[in-house]
Tab-separated table of C-alpha atoms in Angstrom:
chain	number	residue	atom	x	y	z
A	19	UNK	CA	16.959	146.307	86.777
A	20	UNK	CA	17.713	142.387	85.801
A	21	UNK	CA	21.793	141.693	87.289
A	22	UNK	CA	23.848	140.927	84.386
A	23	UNK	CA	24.007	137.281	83.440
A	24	UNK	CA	26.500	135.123	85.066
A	25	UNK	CA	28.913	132.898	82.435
A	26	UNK	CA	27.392	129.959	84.334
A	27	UNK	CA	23.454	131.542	83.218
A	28	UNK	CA	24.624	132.074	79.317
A	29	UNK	CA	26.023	128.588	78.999
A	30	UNK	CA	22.920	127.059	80.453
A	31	UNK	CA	20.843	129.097	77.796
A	32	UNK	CA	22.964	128.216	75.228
A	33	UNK	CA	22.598	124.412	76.319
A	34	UNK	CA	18.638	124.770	76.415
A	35	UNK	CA	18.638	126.334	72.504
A	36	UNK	CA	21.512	124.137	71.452
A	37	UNK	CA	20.214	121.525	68.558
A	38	UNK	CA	22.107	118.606	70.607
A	39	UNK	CA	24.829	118.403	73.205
A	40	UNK	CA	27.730	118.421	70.374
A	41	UNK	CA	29.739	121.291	71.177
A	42	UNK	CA	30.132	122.755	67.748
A	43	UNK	CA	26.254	122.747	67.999
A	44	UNK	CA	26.770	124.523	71.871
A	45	UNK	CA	29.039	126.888	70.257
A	46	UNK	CA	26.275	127.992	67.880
A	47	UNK	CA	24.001	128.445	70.324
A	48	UNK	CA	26.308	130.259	72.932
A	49	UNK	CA	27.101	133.098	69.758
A	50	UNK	CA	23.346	133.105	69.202
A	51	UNK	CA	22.833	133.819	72.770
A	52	UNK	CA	25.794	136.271	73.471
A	53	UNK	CA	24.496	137.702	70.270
A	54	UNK	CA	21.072	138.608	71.048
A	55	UNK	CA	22.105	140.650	74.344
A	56	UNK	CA	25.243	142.442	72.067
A	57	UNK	CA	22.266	143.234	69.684
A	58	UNK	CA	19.794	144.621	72.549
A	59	UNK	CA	22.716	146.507	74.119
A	60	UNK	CA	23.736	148.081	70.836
A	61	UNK	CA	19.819	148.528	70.110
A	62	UNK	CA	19.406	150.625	73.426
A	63	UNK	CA	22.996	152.930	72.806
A	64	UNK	CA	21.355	153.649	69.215
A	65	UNK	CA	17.986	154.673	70.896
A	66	UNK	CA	19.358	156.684	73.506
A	67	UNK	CA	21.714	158.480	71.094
A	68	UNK	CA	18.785	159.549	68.747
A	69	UNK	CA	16.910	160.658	71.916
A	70	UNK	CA	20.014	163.017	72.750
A	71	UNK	CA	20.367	164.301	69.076
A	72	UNK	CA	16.414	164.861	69.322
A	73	UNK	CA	16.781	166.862	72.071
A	74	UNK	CA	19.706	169.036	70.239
A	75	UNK	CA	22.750	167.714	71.853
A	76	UNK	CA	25.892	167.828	69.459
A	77	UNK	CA	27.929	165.046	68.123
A	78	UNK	CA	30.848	166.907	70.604
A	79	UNK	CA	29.455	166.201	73.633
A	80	UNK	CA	27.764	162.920	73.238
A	81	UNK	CA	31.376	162.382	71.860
A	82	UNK	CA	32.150	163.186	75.318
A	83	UNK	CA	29.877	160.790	77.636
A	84	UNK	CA	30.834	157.791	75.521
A	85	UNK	CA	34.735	158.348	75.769
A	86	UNK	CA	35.043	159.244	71.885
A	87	UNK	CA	35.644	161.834	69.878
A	88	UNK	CA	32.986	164.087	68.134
A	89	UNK	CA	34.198	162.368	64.458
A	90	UNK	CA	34.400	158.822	66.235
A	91	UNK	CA	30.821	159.509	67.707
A	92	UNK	CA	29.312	161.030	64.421
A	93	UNK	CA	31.107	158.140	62.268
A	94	UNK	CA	29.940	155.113	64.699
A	95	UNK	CA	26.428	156.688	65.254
A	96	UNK	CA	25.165	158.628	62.578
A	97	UNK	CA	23.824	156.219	60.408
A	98	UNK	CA	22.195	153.904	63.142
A	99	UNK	CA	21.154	156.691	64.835
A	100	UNK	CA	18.862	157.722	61.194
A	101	UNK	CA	18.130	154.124	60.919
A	102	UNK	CA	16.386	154.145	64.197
A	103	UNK	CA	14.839	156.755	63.860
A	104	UNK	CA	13.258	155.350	60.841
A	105	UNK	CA	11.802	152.497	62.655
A	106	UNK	CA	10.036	154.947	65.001
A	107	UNK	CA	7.227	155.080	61.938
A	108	UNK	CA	7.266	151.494	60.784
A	109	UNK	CA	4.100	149.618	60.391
A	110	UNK	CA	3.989	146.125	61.027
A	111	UNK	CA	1.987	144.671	58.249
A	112	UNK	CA	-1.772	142.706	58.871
A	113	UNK	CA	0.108	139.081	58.347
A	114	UNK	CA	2.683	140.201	60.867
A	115	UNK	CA	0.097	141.040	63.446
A	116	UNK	CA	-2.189	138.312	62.626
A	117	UNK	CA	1.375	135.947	63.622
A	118	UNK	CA	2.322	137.944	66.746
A	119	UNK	CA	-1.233	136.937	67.742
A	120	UNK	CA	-1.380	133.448	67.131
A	121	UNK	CA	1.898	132.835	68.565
A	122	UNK	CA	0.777	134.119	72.083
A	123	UNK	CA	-2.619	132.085	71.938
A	124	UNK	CA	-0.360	129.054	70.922
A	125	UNK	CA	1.824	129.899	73.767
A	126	UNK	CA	-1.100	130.501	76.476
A	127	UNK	CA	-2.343	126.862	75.104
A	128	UNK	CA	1.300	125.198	76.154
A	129	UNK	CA	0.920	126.680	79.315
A	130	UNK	CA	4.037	129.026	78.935
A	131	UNK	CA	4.342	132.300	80.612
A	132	UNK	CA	6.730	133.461	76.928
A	133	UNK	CA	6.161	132.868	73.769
A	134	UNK	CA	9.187	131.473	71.865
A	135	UNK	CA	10.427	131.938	68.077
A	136	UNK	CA	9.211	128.288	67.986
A	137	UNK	CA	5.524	129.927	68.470
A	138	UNK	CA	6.416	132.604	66.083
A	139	UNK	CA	7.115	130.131	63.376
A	140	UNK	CA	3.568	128.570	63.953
A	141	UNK	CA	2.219	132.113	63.699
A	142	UNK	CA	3.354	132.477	60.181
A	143	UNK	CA	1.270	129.994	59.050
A	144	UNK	CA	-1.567	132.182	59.784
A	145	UNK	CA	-1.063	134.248	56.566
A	146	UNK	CA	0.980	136.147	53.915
A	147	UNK	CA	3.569	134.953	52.151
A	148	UNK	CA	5.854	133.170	54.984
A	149	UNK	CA	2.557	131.185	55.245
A	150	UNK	CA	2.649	129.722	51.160
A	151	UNK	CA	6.173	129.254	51.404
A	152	UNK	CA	5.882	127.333	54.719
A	153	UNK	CA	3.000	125.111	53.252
A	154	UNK	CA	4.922	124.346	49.597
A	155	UNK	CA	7.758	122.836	51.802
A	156	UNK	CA	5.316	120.721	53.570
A	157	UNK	CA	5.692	122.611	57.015
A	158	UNK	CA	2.205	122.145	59.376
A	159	UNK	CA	0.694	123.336	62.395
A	160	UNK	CA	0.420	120.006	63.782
A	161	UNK	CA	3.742	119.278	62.206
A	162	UNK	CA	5.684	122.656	64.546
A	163	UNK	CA	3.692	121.454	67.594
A	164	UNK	CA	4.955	118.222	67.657
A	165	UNK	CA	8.442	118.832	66.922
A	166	UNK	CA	7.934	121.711	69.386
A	167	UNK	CA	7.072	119.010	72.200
A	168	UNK	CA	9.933	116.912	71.702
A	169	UNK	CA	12.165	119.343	71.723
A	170	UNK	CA	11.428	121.779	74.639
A	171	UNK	CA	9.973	121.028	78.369
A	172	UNK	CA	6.660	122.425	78.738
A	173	UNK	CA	4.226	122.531	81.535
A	174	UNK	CA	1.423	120.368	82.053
A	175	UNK	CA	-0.243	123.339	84.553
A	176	UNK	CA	-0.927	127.039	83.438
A	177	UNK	CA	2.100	129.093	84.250
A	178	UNK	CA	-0.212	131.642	85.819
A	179	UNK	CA	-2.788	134.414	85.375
A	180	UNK	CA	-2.530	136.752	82.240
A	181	UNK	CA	-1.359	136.525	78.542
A	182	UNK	CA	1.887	135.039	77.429
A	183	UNK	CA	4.679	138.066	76.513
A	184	UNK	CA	7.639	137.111	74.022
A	185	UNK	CA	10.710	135.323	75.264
A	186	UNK	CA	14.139	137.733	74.828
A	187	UNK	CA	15.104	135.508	71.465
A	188	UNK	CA	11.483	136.187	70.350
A	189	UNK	CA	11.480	139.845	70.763
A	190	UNK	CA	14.394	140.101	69.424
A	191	UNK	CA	13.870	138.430	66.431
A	192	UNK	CA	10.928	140.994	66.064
A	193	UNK	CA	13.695	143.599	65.870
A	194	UNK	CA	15.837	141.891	63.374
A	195	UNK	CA	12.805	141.671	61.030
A	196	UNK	CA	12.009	145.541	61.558
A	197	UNK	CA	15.714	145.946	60.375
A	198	UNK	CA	15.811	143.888	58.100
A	199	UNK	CA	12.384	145.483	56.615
A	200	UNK	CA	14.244	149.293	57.002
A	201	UNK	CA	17.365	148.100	55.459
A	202	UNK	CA	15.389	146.624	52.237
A	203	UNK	CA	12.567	149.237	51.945
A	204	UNK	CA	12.996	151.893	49.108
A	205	UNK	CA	13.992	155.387	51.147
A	206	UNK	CA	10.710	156.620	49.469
A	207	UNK	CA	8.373	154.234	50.303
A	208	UNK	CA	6.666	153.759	53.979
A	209	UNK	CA	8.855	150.603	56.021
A	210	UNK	CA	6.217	148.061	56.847
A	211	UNK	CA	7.940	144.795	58.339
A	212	UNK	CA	5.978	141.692	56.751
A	213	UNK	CA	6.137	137.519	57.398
A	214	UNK	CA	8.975	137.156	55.112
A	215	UNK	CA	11.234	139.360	56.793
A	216	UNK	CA	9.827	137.791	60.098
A	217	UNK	CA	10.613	134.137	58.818
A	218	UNK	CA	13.840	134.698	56.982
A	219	UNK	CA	15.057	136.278	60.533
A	220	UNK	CA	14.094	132.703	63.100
A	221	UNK	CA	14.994	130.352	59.861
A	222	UNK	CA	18.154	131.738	59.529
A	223	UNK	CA	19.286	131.951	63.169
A	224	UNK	CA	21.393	128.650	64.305
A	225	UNK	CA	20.619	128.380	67.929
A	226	UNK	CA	17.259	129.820	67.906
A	227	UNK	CA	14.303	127.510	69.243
A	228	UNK	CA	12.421	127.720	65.509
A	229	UNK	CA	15.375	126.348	63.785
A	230	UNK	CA	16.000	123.862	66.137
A	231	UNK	CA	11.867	122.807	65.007
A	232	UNK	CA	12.991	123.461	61.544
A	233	UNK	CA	16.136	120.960	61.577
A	234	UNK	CA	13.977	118.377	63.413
A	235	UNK	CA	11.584	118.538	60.587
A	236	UNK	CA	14.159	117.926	57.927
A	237	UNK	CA	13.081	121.378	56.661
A	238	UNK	CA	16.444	122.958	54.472
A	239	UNK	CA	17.059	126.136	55.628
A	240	UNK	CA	18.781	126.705	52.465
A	241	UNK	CA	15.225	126.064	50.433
A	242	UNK	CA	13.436	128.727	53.150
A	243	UNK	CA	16.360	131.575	52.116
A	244	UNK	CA	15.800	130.634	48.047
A	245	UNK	CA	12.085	131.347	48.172
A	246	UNK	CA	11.932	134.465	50.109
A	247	UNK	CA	14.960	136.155	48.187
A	248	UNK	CA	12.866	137.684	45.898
A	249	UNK	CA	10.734	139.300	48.886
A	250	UNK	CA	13.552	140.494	51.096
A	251	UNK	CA	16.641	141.192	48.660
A	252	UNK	CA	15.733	145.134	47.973
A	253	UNK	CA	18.234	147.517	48.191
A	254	UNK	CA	17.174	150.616	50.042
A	255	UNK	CA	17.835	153.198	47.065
A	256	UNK	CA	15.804	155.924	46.307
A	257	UNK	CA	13.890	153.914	44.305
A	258	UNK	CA	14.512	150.683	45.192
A	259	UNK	CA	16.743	150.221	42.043
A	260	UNK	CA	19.145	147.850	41.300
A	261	UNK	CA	20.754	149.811	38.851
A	262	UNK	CA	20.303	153.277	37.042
A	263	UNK	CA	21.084	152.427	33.346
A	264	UNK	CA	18.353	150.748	31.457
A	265	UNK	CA	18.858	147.264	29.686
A	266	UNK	CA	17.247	144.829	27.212
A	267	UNK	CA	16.285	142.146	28.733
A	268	UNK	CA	18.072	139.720	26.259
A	269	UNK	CA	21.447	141.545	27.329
A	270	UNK	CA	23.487	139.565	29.036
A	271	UNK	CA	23.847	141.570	32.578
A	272	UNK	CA	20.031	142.115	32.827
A	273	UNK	CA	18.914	139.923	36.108
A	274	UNK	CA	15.811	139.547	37.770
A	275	UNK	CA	14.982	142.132	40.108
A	276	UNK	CA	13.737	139.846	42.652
A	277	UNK	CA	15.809	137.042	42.907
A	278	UNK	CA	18.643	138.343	41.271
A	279	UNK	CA	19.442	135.555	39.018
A	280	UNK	CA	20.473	136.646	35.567
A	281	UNK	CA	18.425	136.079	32.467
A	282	UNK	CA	19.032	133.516	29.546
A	283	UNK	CA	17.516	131.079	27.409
A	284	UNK	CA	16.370	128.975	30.017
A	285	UNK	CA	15.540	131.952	32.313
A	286	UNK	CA	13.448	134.110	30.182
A	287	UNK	CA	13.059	138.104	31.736
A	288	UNK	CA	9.817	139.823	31.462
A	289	UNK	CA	10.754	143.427	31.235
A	290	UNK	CA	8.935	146.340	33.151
A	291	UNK	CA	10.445	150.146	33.206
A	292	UNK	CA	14.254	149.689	34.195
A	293	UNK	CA	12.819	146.275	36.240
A	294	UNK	CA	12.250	142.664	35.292
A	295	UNK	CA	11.264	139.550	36.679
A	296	UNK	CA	12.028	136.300	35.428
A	297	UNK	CA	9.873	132.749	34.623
A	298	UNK	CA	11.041	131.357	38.530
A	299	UNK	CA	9.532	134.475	40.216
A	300	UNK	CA	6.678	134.312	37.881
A	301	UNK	CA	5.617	131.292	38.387
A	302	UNK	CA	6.441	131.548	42.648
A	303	UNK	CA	3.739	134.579	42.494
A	304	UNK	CA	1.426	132.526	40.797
A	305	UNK	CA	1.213	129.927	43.327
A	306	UNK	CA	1.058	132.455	46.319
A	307	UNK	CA	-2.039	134.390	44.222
A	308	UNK	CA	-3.829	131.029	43.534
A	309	UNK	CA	-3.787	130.179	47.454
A	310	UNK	CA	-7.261	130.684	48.766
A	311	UNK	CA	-7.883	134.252	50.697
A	312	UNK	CA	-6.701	132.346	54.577
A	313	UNK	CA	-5.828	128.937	53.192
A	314	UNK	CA	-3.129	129.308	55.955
A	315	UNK	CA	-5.308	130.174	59.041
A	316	UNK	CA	-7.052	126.409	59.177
């Protein structure tokens, strides 16, 4: 088993993912660090906790290894514990998997024995959705790469024999995209994590290596978040819902269930049963259909 991480060890990583040596930009990176190993740690408890439940353990006496209560257990538990045990069955979707693979070739090419988040962002261009939005902001393959060189040290010699596996920050921004896909799926519809969770998760993460490529290419973060709201922002209700009572569209509260935004004269709803979408989203889906079948995989 890996010791624990010295102070002296987390500060260094938070220097290397750090977007410069200001240290409100180290003090980003040193949360996003500290971060990912609170979220692994928490990750495993949840894991192991479902695997004692599984085995018919009760709340009282795995109340009783972690120093809690039975009600403190249940109440702290209970609903991570269901929510990993709904990512036992996820799917990762084919644009997913067609990512995760071209990030490891693109990492075997820089000679790296991981595969970064900054490899992961390359994958996305591969495919799906993350790939269109990438492309309408002007985002490249040759464009990641070369930000990706200035930024980070890489080897001139292969690291050694064998495939590339993720770096910690890459696999764990895998995770935060399977949440993030079981948090926003419907309750009755199959969780299948897809690029726009994937992207949403490295775009949005300050000290990760793929924002750091993102900030050198001017890229707003801010523009990344607007596009794939529509994609990501689903409650998980029974029926993915945003509400129960049925509207007009030309009613004031109706908003698009996509992105949210509510409808008026300017932003005209087309109306569906107890859904809409409005001229934005429309048009958005349009672009994405009218994108060749692999435009993204050149």
């Amino acid at each position: 088993m890996s010791p624990e991480p010295t102070v002296e060890q987390l500060i260094q990583a938070a220097h290397e993912r750090a977007a410069s040596g200001d240290p409100l930009d180290l003090l980003d990176a040193v949360l996003a660090v500290t971060g990912d190993l609170a979220g692994r740690t928490d990750a495993a408890v949840d894991q192991v906790v479902r695997q004692a439940r599984d085995a018919g353990y009760s709340w009282t006496v795995i109340g009783e290894r972690l120093g809690v209560s039975r009600q403190a257990a249940r109440q702290r538990y209970a609903d991570r514990v269901a929510r990993t045990s709904a990512t036992v069955g996820l799917i990762r979707g084919r644009d997913v998997q067609a990512a995760v693979a071209t990030a490891l070739a693109a990492a075997e090419a820089d000679h790296l024995a991981e595969a970064g988040t900054e490899h992961l962002l390359l994958g996305l261009l591969t495919d799906g959705v993350a790939a269109a939005t990438m492309e309408q902001l002007g985002i490249t393959r040759d464009k990641i790469r070369d930000a990706s060189h200035r930024l980070f040290d890489y080897p001139t010699q292969p690291a050694g024999a064998g495939r590339p596996d993720f770096s910690a920050e890459a696999q764990a921004a895998l995770h935060d995209a399977e949440q993030l896909a079981t948090e926003r799926t419907p309750t009755c519809a199959p969780v299948v994590v897809r690029t726009p969770q994937l992207l949403a998760v490295i775009a949005t993460n300050p000290g990760s290596r793929a924002r750091r490529v993102l900030n050198d290419l001017g890229v707003d973060v801010a523009d990344i978040k607007r596009r794939l709201h529509c994609y990501i922002n689903v409650p998980r209700t029974v029926f993915g819902r945003r509400t129960r009572h049925k509207r007009r569209p030309e009613e004031p509260s109706a908003r698009c269930s996509f992105c949210g935004e509510p409808g008026n004269d300017e932003r005209r709803l087309v109306a569906g049963p107890d859904v809409w979408i409005c001229a934005d989203c429309v048009t958005l889906c349009g672009e994405i259909l009218a994108q060749p079948a692999g435009a993204g995989s050149a």
